[in-house]
Amino acid sequence: MNLLLFAAVGVLTIKRLPFGKNVFFGVSILPMSLHLAASLSYDVVILAFTGYFTAVCLDLAYKADTVKVKDVIALAVVMAVMGPCKWYMVPLQASVC
């Protein structure tokens, strides 16, 4: 299930990225990334959603004309999912927005 989550969020990330899709795909299929994605670890959630968070931020910075409510909700949901996994990431993510 972790690998399926990683793949599904990876597809969403590649769709949302305004540039660098090949680089993200290359990093996603590195042996260590796949090893973590196929393991029974909560690091998969962090690895997958960090990529999606980056994709949304880059999309808003380079492609979007305005920030919509659905974009803010997407960023809030991603932070809410990743926050409990590594509690010290919450202030780091808040400072990015």
PDB file of C-alpha atoms in Angstrom:
ATOM      1  CA  MET A   1       0.000   0.000   0.000  1.00  0.00           C
ATOM      2  CA  ASN A   2       2.904   2.349   0.680  1.00  0.00           C
ATOM      3  CA  LEU A   3       4.222   1.808  -2.825  1.00  0.00           C
ATOM      4  CA  LEU A   4       0.771   2.482  -4.297  1.00  0.00           C
ATOM      5  CA  LEU A   5       0.500   5.693  -2.282  1.00  0.00           C
ATOM      6  CA  PHE A   6       3.962   6.736  -3.452  1.00  0.00           C
ATOM      7  CA  ALA A   7       3.055   6.049  -7.083  1.00  0.00           C
ATOM      8  CA  ALA A   8      -0.317   7.808  -6.891  1.00  0.00           C
ATOM      9  CA  VAL A   9       1.083  10.932  -5.268  1.00  0.00           C
ATOM     10  CA  GLY A  10       3.999  10.809  -7.738  1.00  0.00           C
ATOM     11  CA  VAL A  11       1.554  10.933 -10.642  1.00  0.00           C
ATOM     12  CA  LEU A  12      -0.220  13.912  -9.082  1.00  0.00           C
ATOM     13  CA  THR A  13       3.135  15.598  -8.526  1.00  0.00           C
ATOM     14  CA  ILE A  14       4.262  15.130 -12.117  1.00  0.00           C
ATOM     15  CA  LYS A  15       0.939  16.504 -13.378  1.00  0.00           C
ATOM     16  CA  ARG A  16       1.248  19.584 -11.156  1.00  0.00           C
ATOM     17  CA  LEU A  17       4.932  20.422 -11.724  1.00  0.00           C
ATOM     18  CA  PRO A  18       5.432  23.314 -14.145  1.00  0.00           C
ATOM     19  CA  PHE A  19       8.977  22.140 -15.028  1.00  0.00           C
ATOM     20  CA  GLY A  20      11.479  19.475 -13.970  1.00  0.00           C
ATOM     21  CA  LYS A  21       9.177  16.517 -14.501  1.00  0.00           C
ATOM     22  CA  ASN A  22      12.018  14.329 -15.779  1.00  0.00           C
ATOM     23  CA  VAL A  23      14.168  15.189 -12.781  1.00  0.00           C
ATOM     24  CA  PHE A  24      11.393  14.318 -10.340  1.00  0.00           C
ATOM     25  CA  PHE A  25      10.700  11.051 -12.135  1.00  0.00           C
ATOM     26  CA  GLY A  26      14.417  10.207 -12.072  1.00  0.00           C
ATOM     27  CA  VAL A  27      14.645  10.874  -8.347  1.00  0.00           C
ATOM     28  CA  SER A  28      11.488   8.848  -7.744  1.00  0.00           C
ATOM     29  CA  ILE A  29      12.907   5.728  -9.381  1.00  0.00           C
ATOM     30  CA  LEU A  30      16.272   5.832  -7.637  1.00  0.00           C
ATOM     31  CA  PRO A  31      16.923   2.601  -5.746  1.00  0.00           C
ATOM     32  CA  MET A  32      16.804   4.230  -2.302  1.00  0.00           C
ATOM     33  CA  SER A  33      13.534   6.018  -3.091  1.00  0.00           C
ATOM     34  CA  LEU A  34      11.933   2.781  -4.254  1.00  0.00           C
ATOM     35  CA  HIS A  35      13.348   0.921  -1.255  1.00  0.00           C
ATOM     36  CA  LEU A  36      11.741   3.449   1.096  1.00  0.00           C
ATOM     37  CA  ALA A  37       8.499   3.462  -0.914  1.00  0.00           C
ATOM     38  CA  ALA A  38       8.160  -0.311  -0.703  1.00  0.00           C
ATOM     39  CA  SER A  39       8.983  -0.520   3.012  1.00  0.00           C
ATOM     40  CA  LEU A  40       6.680  -0.504   6.000  1.00  0.00           C
ATOM     41  CA  SER A  41       7.676   2.958   7.150  1.00  0.00           C
ATOM     42  CA  TYR A  42       5.957   6.296   7.616  1.00  0.00           C
ATOM     43  CA  ASP A  43       8.779   7.931   5.648  1.00  0.00           C
ATOM     44  CA  VAL A  44       6.841   7.096   2.471  1.00  0.00           C
ATOM     45  CA  VAL A  45       4.187   9.641   3.394  1.00  0.00           C
ATOM     46  CA  ILE A  46       6.825  12.307   3.950  1.00  0.00           C
ATOM     47  CA  LEU A  47       8.713  11.464   0.767  1.00  0.00           C
ATOM     48  CA  ALA A  48       5.608  11.452  -1.419  1.00  0.00           C
ATOM     49  CA  PHE A  49       3.894  14.512  -0.007  1.00  0.00           C
ATOM     50  CA  THR A  50       7.058  16.613   0.131  1.00  0.00           C
ATOM     51  CA  GLY A  51       7.278  16.240  -3.630  1.00  0.00           C
ATOM     52  CA  TYR A  52       3.633  17.216  -4.013  1.00  0.00           C
ATOM     53  CA  PHE A  53       4.054  20.190  -1.676  1.00  0.00           C
ATOM     54  CA  THR A  54       7.005  21.363  -3.769  1.00  0.00           C
ATOM     55  CA  ALA A  55       5.013  20.898  -6.970  1.00  0.00           C
ATOM     56  CA  VAL A  56       2.118  22.975  -5.667  1.00  0.00           C
ATOM     57  CA  CYS A  57       4.456  25.752  -4.494  1.00  0.00           C
ATOM     58  CA  LEU A  58       6.299  25.823  -7.830  1.00  0.00           C
ATOM     59  CA  ASP A  59       3.018  25.790  -9.726  1.00  0.00           C
ATOM     60  CA  LEU A  60       1.751  28.738  -7.716  1.00  0.00           C
ATOM     61  CA  ALA A  61       5.021  30.633  -8.088  1.00  0.00           C
ATOM     62  CA  TYR A  62       5.618  30.133 -11.804  1.00  0.00           C
ATOM     63  CA  LYS A  63       2.341  29.246 -13.493  1.00  0.00           C
ATOM     64  CA  ALA A  64      -0.702  30.457 -11.575  1.00  0.00           C
ATOM     65  CA  ASP A  65      -1.949  34.002 -11.891  1.00  0.00           C
ATOM     66  CA  THR A  66      -3.708  34.000  -8.533  1.00  0.00           C
ATOM     67  CA  VAL A  67      -3.778  31.749  -5.505  1.00  0.00           C
ATOM     68  CA  LYS A  68      -7.170  30.082  -5.252  1.00  0.00           C
ATOM     69  CA  VAL A  69      -8.870  28.706  -2.193  1.00  0.00           C
ATOM     70  CA  LYS A  70      -8.410  25.125  -3.434  1.00  0.00           C
ATOM     71  CA  ASP A  71      -4.634  25.706  -3.603  1.00  0.00           C
ATOM     72  CA  VAL A  72      -4.538  26.922  -0.008  1.00  0.00           C
ATOM     73  CA  ILE A  73      -6.644  23.937   1.063  1.00  0.00           C
ATOM     74  CA  ALA A  74      -4.316  21.553  -0.818  1.00  0.00           C
ATOM     75  CA  LEU A  75      -1.264  23.012   0.925  1.00  0.00           C
ATOM     76  CA  ALA A  76      -2.997  22.873   4.316  1.00  0.00           C
ATOM     77  CA  VAL A  77      -4.005  19.232   3.825  1.00  0.00           C
ATOM     78  CA  VAL A  78      -0.488  18.255   2.763  1.00  0.00           C
ATOM     79  CA  MET A  79       0.984  19.990   5.816  1.00  0.00           C
ATOM     80  CA  ALA A  80      -1.609  18.349   8.069  1.00  0.00           C
ATOM     81  CA  VAL A  81      -0.722  14.905   6.710  1.00  0.00           C
ATOM     82  CA  MET A  82       3.039  15.391   6.915  1.00  0.00           C
ATOM     83  CA  GLY A  83       3.100  17.313  10.194  1.00  0.00           C
ATOM     84  CA  PRO A  84       2.450  14.479  12.635  1.00  0.00           C
ATOM     85  CA  CYS A  85       5.043  12.257  10.936  1.00  0.00           C
ATOM     86  CA  LYS A  86       7.914  14.585  11.710  1.00  0.00           C
ATOM     87  CA  TRP A  87       6.743  17.230  14.144  1.00  0.00           C
ATOM     88  CA  TYR A  88       9.728  19.507  13.557  1.00  0.00           C
ATOM     89  CA  MET A  89       8.736  19.971   9.889  1.00  0.00           C
ATOM     90  CA  VAL A  90       5.616  21.982  10.711  1.00  0.00           C
ATOM     91  CA  PRO A  91       7.445  25.289  11.368  1.00  0.00           C
ATOM     92  CA  LEU A  92       9.634  24.712   8.325  1.00  0.00           C
ATOM     93  CA  GLN A  93       6.604  24.221   6.070  1.00  0.00           C
ATOM     94  CA  ALA A  94       4.808  27.208   7.557  1.00  0.00           C
ATOM     95  CA  SER A  95       7.811  29.415   6.823  1.00  0.00           C
ATOM     96  CA  VAL A  96       7.787  28.346   3.159  1.00  0.00           C
ATOM     97  CA  CYS A  97       4.212  29.522   2.634  1.00  0.00           C
TER      98      CYS A  97
END
